[in-house]
PDB file of C-alpha atoms in Angstrom:
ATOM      1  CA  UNK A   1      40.990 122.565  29.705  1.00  0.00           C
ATOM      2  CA  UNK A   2      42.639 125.052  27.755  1.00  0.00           C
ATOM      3  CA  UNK A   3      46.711 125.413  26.876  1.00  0.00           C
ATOM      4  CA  UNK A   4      48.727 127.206  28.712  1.00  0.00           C
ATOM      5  CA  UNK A   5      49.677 130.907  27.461  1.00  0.00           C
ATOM      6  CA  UNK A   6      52.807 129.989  25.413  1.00  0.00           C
ATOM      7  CA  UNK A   7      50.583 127.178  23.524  1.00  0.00           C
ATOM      8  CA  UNK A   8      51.649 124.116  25.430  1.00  0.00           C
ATOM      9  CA  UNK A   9      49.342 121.885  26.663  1.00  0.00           C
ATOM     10  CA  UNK A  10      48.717 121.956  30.490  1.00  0.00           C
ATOM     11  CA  UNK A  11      50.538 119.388  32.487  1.00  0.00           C
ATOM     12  CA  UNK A  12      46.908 117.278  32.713  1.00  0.00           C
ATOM     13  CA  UNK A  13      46.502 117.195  29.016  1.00  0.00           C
ATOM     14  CA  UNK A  14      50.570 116.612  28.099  1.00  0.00           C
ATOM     15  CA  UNK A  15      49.972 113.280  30.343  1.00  0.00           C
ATOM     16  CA  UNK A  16      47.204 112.587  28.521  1.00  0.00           C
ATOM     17  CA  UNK A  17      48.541 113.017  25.409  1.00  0.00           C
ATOM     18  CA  UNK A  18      51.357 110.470  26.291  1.00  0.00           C
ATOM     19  CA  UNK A  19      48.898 108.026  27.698  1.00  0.00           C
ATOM     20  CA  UNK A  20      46.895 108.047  24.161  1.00  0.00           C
ATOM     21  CA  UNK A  21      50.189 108.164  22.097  1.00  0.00           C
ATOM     22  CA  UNK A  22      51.711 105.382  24.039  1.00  0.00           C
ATOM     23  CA  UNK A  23      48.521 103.109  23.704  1.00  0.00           C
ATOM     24  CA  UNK A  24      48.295 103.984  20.446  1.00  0.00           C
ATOM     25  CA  UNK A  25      51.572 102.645  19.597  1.00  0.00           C
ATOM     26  CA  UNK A  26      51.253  99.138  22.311  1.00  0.00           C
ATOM     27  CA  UNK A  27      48.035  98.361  19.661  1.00  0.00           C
ATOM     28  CA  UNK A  28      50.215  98.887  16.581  1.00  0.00           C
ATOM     29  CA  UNK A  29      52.704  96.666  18.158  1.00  0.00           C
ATOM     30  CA  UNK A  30      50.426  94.160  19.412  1.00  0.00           C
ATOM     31  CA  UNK A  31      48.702  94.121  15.804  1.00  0.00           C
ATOM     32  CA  UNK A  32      51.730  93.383  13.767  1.00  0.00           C
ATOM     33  CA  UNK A  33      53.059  91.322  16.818  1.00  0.00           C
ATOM     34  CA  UNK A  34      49.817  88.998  15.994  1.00  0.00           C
ATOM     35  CA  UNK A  35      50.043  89.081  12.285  1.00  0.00           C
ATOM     36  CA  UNK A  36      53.798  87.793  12.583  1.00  0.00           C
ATOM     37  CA  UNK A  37      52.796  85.272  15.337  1.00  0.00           C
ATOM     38  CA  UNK A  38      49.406  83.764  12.832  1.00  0.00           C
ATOM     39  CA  UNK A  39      51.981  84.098   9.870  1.00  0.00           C
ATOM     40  CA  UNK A  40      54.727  81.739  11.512  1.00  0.00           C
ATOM     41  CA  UNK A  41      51.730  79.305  13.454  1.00  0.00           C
ATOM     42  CA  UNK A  42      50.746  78.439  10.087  1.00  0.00           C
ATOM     43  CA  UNK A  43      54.016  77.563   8.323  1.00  0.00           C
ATOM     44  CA  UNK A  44      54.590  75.672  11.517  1.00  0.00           C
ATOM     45  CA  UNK A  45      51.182  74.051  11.103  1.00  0.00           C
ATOM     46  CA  UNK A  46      51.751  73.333   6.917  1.00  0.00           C
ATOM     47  CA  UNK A  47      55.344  71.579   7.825  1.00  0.00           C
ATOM     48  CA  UNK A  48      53.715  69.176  10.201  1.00  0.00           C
ATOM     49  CA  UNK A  49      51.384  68.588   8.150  1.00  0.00           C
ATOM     50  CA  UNK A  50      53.564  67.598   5.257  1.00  0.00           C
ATOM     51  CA  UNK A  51      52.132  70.713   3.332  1.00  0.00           C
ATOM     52  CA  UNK A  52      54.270  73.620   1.744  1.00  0.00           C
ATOM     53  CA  UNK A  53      54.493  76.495   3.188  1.00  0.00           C
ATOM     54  CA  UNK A  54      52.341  79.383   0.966  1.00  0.00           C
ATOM     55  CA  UNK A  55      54.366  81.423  -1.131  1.00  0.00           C
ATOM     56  CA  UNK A  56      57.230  78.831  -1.213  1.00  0.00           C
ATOM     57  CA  UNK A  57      59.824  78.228  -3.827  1.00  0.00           C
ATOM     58  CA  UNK A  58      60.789  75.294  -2.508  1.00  0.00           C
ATOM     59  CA  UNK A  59      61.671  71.705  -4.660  1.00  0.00           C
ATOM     60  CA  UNK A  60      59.240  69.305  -5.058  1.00  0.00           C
ATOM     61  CA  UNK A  61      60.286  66.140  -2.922  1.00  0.00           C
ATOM     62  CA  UNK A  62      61.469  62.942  -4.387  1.00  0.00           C
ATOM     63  CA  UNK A  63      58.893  60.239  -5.149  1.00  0.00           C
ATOM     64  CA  UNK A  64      58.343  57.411  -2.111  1.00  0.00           C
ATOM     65  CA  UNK A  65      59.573  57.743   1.461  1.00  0.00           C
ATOM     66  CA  UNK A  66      62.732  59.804   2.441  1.00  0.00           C
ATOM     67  CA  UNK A  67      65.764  57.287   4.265  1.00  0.00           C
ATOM     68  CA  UNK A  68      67.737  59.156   6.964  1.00  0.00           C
ATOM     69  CA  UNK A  69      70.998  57.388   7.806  1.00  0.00           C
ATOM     70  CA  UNK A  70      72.450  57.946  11.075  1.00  0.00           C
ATOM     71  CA  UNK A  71      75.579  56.816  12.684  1.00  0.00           C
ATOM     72  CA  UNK A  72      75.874  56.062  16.362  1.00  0.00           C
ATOM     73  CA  UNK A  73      78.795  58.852  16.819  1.00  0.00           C
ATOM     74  CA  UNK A  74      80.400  56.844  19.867  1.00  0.00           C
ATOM     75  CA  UNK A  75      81.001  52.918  19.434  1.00  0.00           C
ATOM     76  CA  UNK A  76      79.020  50.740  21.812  1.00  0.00           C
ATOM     77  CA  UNK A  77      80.791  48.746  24.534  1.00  0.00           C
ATOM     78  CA  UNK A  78      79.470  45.140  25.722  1.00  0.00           C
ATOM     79  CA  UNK A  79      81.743  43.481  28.060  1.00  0.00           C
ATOM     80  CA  UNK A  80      83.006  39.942  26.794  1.00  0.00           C
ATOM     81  CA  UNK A  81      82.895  37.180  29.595  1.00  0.00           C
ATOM     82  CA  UNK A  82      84.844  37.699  32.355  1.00  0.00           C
ATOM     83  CA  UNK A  83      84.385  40.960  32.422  1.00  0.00           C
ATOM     84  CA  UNK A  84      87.720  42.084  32.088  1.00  0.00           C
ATOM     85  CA  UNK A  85      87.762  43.327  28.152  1.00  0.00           C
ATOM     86  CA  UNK A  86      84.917  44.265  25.905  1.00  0.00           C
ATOM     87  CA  UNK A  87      84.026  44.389  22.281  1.00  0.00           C
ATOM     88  CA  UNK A  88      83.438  47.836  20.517  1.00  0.00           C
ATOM     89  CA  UNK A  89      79.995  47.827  18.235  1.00  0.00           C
ATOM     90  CA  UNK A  90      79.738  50.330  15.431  1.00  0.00           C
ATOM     91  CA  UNK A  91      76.182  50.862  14.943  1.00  0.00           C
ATOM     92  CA  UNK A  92      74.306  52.654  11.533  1.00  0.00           C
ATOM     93  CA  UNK A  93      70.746  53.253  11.799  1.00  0.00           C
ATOM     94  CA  UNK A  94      68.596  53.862   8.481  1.00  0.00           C
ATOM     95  CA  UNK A  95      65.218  54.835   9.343  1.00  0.00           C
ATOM     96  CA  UNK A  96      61.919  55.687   7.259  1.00  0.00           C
ATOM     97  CA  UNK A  97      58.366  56.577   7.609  1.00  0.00           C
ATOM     98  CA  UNK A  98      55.487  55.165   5.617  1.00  0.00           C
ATOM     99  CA  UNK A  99      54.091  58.440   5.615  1.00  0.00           C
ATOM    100  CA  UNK A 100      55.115  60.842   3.572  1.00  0.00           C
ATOM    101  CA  UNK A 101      57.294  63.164   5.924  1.00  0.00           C
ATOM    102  CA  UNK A 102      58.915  66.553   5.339  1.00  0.00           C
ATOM    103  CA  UNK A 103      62.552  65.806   5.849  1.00  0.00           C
ATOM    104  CA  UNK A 104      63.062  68.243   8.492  1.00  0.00           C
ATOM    105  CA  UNK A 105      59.834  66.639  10.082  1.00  0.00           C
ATOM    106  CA  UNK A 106      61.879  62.574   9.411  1.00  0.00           C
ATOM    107  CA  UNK A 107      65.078  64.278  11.723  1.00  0.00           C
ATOM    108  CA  UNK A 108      63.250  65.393  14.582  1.00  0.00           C
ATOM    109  CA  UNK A 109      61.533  62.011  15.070  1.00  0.00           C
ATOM    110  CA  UNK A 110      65.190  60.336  14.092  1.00  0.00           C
ATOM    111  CA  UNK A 111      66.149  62.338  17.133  1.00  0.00           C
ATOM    112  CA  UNK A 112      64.137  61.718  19.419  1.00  0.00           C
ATOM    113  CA  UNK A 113      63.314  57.793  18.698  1.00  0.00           C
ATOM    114  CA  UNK A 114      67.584  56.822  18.294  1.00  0.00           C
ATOM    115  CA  UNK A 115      68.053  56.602  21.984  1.00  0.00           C
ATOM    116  CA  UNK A 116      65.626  53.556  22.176  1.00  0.00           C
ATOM    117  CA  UNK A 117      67.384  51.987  18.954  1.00  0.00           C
ATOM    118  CA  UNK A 118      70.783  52.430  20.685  1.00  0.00           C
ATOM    119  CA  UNK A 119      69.338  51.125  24.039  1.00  0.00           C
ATOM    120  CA  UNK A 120      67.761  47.876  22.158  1.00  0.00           C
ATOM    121  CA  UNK A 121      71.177  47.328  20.191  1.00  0.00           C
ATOM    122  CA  UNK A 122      73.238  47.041  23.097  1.00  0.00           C
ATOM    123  CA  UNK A 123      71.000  44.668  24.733  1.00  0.00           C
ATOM    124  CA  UNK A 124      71.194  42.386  21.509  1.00  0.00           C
ATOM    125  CA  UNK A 125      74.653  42.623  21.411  1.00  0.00           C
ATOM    126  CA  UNK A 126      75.311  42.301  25.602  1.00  0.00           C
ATOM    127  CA  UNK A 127      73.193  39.480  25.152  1.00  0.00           C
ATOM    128  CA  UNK A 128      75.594  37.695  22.462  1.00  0.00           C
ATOM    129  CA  UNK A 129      78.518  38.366  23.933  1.00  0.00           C
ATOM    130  CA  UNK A 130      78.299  37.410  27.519  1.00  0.00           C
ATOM    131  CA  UNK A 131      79.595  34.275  27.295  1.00  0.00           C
ATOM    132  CA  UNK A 132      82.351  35.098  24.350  1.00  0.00           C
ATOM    133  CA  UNK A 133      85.804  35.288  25.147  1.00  0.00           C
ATOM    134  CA  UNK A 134      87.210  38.714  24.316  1.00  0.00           C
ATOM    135  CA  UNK A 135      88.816  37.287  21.331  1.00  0.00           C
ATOM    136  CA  UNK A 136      86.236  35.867  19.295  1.00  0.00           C
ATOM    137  CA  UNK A 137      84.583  38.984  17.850  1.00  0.00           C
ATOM    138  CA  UNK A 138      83.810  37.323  14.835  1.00  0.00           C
ATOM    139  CA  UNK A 139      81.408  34.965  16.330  1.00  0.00           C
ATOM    140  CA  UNK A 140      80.095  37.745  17.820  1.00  0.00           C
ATOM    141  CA  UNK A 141      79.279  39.946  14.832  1.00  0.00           C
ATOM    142  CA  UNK A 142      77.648  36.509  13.250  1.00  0.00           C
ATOM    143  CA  UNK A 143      75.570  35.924  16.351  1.00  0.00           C
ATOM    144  CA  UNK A 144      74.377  39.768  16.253  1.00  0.00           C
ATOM    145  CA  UNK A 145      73.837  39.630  12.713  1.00  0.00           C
ATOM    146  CA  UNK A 146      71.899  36.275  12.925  1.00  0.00           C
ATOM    147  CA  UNK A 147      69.823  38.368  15.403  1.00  0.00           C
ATOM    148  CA  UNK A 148      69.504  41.421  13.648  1.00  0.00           C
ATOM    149  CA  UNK A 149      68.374  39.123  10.309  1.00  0.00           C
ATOM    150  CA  UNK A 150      65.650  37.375  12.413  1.00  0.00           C
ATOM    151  CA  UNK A 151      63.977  41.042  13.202  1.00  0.00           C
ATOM    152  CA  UNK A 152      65.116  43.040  10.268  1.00  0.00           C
ATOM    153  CA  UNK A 153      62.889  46.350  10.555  1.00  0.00           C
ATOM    154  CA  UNK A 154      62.358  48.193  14.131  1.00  0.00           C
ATOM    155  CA  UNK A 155      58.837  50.250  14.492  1.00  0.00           C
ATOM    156  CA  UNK A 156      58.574  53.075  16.586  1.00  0.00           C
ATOM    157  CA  UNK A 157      55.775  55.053  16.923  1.00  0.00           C
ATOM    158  CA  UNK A 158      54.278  58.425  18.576  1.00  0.00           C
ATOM    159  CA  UNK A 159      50.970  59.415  17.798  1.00  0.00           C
ATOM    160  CA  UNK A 160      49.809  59.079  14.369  1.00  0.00           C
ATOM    161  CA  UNK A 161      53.480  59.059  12.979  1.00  0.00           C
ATOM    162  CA  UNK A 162      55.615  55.629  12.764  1.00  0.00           C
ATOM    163  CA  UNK A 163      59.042  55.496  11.890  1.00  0.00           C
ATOM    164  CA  UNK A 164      61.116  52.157  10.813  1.00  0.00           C
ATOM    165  CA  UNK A 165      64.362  51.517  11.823  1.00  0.00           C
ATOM    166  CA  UNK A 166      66.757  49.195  10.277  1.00  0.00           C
ATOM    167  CA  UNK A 167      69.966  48.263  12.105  1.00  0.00           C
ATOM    168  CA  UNK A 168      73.130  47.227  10.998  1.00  0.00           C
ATOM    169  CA  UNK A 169      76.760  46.221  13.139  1.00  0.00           C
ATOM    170  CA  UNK A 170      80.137  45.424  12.952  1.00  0.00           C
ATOM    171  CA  UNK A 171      82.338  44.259  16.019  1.00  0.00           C
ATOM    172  CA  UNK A 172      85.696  45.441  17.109  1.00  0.00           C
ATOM    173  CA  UNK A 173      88.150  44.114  19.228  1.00  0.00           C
ATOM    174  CA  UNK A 174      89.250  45.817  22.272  1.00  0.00           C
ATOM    175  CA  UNK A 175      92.496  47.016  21.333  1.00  0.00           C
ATOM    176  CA  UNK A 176      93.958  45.607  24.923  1.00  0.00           C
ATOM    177  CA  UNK A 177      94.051  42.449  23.671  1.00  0.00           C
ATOM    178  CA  UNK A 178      95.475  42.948  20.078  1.00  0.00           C
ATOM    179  CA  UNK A 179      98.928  42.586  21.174  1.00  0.00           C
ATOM    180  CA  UNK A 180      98.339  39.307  22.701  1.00  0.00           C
ATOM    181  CA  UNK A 181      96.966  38.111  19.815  1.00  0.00           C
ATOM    182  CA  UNK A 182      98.995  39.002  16.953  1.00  0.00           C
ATOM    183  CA  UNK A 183     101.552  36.023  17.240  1.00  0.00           C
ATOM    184  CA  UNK A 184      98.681  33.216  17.080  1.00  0.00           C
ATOM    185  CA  UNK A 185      97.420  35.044  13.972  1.00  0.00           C
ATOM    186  CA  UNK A 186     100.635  34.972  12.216  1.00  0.00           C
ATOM    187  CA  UNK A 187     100.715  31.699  13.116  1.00  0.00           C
ATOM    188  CA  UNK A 188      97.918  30.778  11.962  1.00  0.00           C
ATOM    189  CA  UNK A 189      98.111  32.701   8.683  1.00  0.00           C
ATOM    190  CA  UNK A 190     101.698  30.673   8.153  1.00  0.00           C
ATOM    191  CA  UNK A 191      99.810  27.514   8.473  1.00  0.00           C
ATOM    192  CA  UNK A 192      97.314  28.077   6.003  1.00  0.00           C
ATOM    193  CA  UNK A 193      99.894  29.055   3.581  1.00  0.00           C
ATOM    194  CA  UNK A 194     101.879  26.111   4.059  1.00  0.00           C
ATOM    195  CA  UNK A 195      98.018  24.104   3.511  1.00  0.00           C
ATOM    196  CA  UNK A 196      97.239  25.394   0.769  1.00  0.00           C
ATOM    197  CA  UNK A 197     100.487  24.955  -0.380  1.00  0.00           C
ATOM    198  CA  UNK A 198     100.296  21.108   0.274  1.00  0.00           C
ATOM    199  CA  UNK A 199      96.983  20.927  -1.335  1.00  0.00           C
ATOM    200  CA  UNK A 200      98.471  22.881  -4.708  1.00  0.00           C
ATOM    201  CA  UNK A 201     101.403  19.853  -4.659  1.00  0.00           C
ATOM    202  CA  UNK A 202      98.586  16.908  -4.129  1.00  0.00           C
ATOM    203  CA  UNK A 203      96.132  17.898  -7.404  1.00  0.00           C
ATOM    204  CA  UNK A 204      99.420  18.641  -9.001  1.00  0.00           C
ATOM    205  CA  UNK A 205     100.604  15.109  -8.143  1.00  0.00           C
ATOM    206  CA  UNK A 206      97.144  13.691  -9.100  1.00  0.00           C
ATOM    207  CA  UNK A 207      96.762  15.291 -12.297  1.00  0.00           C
ATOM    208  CA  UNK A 208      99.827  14.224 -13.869  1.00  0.00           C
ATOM    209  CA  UNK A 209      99.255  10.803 -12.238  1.00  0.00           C
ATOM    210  CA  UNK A 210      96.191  10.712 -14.467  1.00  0.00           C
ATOM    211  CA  UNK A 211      97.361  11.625 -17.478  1.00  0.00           C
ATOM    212  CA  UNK A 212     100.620   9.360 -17.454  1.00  0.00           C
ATOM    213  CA  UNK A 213      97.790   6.520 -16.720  1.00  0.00           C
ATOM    214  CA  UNK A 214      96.056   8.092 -19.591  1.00  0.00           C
ATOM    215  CA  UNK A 215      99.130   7.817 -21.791  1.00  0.00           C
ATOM    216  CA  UNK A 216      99.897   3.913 -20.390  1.00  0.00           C
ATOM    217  CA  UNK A 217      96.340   3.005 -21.163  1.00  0.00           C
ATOM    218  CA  UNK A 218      96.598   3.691 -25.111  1.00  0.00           C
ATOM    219  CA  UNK A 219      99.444   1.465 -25.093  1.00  0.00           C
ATOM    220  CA  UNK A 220      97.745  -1.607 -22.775  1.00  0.00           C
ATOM    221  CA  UNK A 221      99.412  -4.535 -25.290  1.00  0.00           C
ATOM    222  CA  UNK A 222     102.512  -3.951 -23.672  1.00  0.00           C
ATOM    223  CA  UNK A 223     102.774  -5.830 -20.472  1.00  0.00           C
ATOM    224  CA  UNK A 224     105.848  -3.747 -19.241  1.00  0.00           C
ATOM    225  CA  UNK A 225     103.450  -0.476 -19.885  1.00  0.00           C
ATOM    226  CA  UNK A 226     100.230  -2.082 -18.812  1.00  0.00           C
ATOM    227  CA  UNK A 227     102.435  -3.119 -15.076  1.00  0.00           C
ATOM    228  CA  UNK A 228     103.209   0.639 -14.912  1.00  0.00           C
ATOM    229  CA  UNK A 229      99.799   1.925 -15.676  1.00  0.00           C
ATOM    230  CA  UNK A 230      98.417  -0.327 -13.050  1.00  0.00           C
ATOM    231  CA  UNK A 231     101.105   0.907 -10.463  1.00  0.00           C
ATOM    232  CA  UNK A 232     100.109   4.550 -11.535  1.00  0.00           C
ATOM    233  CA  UNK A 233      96.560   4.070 -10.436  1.00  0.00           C
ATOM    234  CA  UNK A 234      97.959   3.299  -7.461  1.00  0.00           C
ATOM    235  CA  UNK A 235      99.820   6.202  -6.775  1.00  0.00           C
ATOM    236  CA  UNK A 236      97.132   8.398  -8.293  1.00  0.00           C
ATOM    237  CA  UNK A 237      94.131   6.542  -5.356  1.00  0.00           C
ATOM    238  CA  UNK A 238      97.362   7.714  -3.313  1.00  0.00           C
ATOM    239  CA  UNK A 239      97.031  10.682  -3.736  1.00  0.00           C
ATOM    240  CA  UNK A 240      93.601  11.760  -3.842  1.00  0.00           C
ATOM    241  CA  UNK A 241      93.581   9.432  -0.440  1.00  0.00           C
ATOM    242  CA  UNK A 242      96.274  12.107   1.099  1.00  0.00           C
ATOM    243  CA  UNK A 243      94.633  15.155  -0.574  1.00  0.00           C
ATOM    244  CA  UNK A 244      91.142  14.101   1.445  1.00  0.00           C
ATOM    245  CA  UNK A 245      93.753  13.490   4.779  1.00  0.00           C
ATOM    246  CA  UNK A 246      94.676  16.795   4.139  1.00  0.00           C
ATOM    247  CA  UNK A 247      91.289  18.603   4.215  1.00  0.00           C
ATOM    248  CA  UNK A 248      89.845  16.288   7.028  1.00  0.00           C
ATOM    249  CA  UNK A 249      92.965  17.263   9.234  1.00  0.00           C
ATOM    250  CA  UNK A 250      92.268  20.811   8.356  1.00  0.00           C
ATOM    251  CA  UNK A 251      88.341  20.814   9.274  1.00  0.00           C
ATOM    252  CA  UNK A 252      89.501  19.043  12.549  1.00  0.00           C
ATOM    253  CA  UNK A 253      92.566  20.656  13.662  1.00  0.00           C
ATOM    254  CA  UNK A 254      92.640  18.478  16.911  1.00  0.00           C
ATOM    255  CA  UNK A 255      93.450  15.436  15.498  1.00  0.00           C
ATOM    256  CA  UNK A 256      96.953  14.203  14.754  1.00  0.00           C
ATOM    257  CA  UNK A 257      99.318  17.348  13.570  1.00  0.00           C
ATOM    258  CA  UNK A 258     101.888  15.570  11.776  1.00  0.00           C
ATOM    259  CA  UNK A 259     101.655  16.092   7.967  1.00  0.00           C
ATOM    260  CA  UNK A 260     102.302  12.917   6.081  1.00  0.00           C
ATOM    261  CA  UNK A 261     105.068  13.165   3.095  1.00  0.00           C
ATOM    262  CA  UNK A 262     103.014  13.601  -0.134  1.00  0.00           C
ATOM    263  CA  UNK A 263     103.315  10.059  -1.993  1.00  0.00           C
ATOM    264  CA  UNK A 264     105.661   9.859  -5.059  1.00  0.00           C
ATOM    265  CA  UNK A 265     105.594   8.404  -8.349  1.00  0.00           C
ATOM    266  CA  UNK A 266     108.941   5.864  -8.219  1.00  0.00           C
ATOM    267  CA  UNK A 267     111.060   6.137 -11.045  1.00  0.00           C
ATOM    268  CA  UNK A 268     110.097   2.719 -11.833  1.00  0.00           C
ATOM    269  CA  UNK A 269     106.657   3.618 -12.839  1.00  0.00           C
ATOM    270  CA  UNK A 270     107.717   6.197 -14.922  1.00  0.00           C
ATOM    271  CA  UNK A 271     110.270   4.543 -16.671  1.00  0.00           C
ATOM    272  CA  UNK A 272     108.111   1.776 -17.287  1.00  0.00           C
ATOM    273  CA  UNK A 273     110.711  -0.759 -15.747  1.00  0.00           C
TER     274      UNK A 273
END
């Protein structure tokens, strides 16, 4: 077909023109489309594969296998028995591949394998603390950590990669129940003062009980002195007697509360009358 008379294509060869143009630029498109597409596959490819990317600039890793730490971000709630309060876990997680992993490889299997190591925790720790009153979350940080020392690495695993977790946990108290105990523990912290206390005054007493015997002993040809050394052994088996009352009655608290009076040196053995 020929152009029209001012020189423009005629209508048939204008669409034709488009058609060609228009395919023309779809393969152009599709062609660097492709090359962008291969380009990306393989740095997608090389990171899985633990390989750098070509062309990059990026630091060499450090020696041995990379440790991701991860914090459960919400604490974990067990009920304590009864049912009525619960103790609050706070969980850490540090996990680690025996392969050689890229560390943006390490988080996306950290991802995806914490659920189950969150799940597993809270059964441990549910487990422990069923039949614990809702005070006691001491024993029940020993019991998990017993647990937790008995298995000490977790394996997960998803194809050809395995990951190790290790756990570790600390117990709170549910902060209901604080209030209700804060008296007992200032009780109880009064007490041990007032023990160790007790205990200072007994070695005191025993020491110098010692020595004065001591001191008597160089001088046995005197029968007034070698009477009061003899009554200062006494007083001295006294008082290591009462010292081992003392830390009997405080490894059984049950038995009988009253606190003897520490036993004293008379002035008659220490005047030697």
């Amino acid at each position: 077909m020929t152009d029209a008379p001012d020189g423009r294509p005629r209508p048939p060869d204008q669409w034709r023109h488009r058609g060609v143009r228009g395919l023309t630029i779809a393969r152009d498109a599709g062609v660097r489309g492709w090359r962008w597409w291969a380009r990306s596959w393989d740095r997608l490819v090389a990171a899985l594969q633990d390989e750098a990317p070509v062309g990059s600039a990026a630091a060499p890793s450090p020696p041995g296998p990379l440790v991701e730490q991860r914090d459960v971000p919400r604490l974990i709630a067990v009920p304590a028995r009864g049912y009525v309060y619960s103790f609050y876990i706070r969980a850490t997680f540090a996990w680690s591949s025996p392969a050689s992993l890229r560390s943006e490889v390490l988080s996306w299997y950290v991802q995806y394998f914490q659920p189950n190591a969150i799940q597993r925790l809270t059964r441990l720790a549910a487990d422990a603390a069923r039949d614990l009153p809702p005070h006691r979350a001491g024993d029940l940080e020993v019991a998990l950590q017993r647990a937790l020392a008995e298995d000490p690495l977790w394996h997960y695993q998803r194809g050809d990669i395995t990951l190790t977790c290790r756990p570790d946990a600390s117990v709170r108290l549910d902060e209901r129940i604080l209030p209700a105990l804060q008296p007992h523990v200032d009780r109880l912290v009064k007490l041990e003062y007032q023990f160790d206390e007790q205990i200072r005054k007994a070695r005191y007493a025993e020491e110098l009980s010692r020595q004065w015997a001591t001191i008597l002993d160089d001088h046995g040809d005197d029968h007034d002195l070698a009477d009061a050394r003899d009554h200062m052994l006494t007083a001295q088996r006294e008082a290591a007697r009462w010292i081992a009352e003392l830390l009997h009655r405080h490894a059984n608290p049950s038995s009988d509360p009253t606190t003897r009076v520490p036993p004293q040196a008379s002035s008659r053995s220490l005047d030697g009358e």
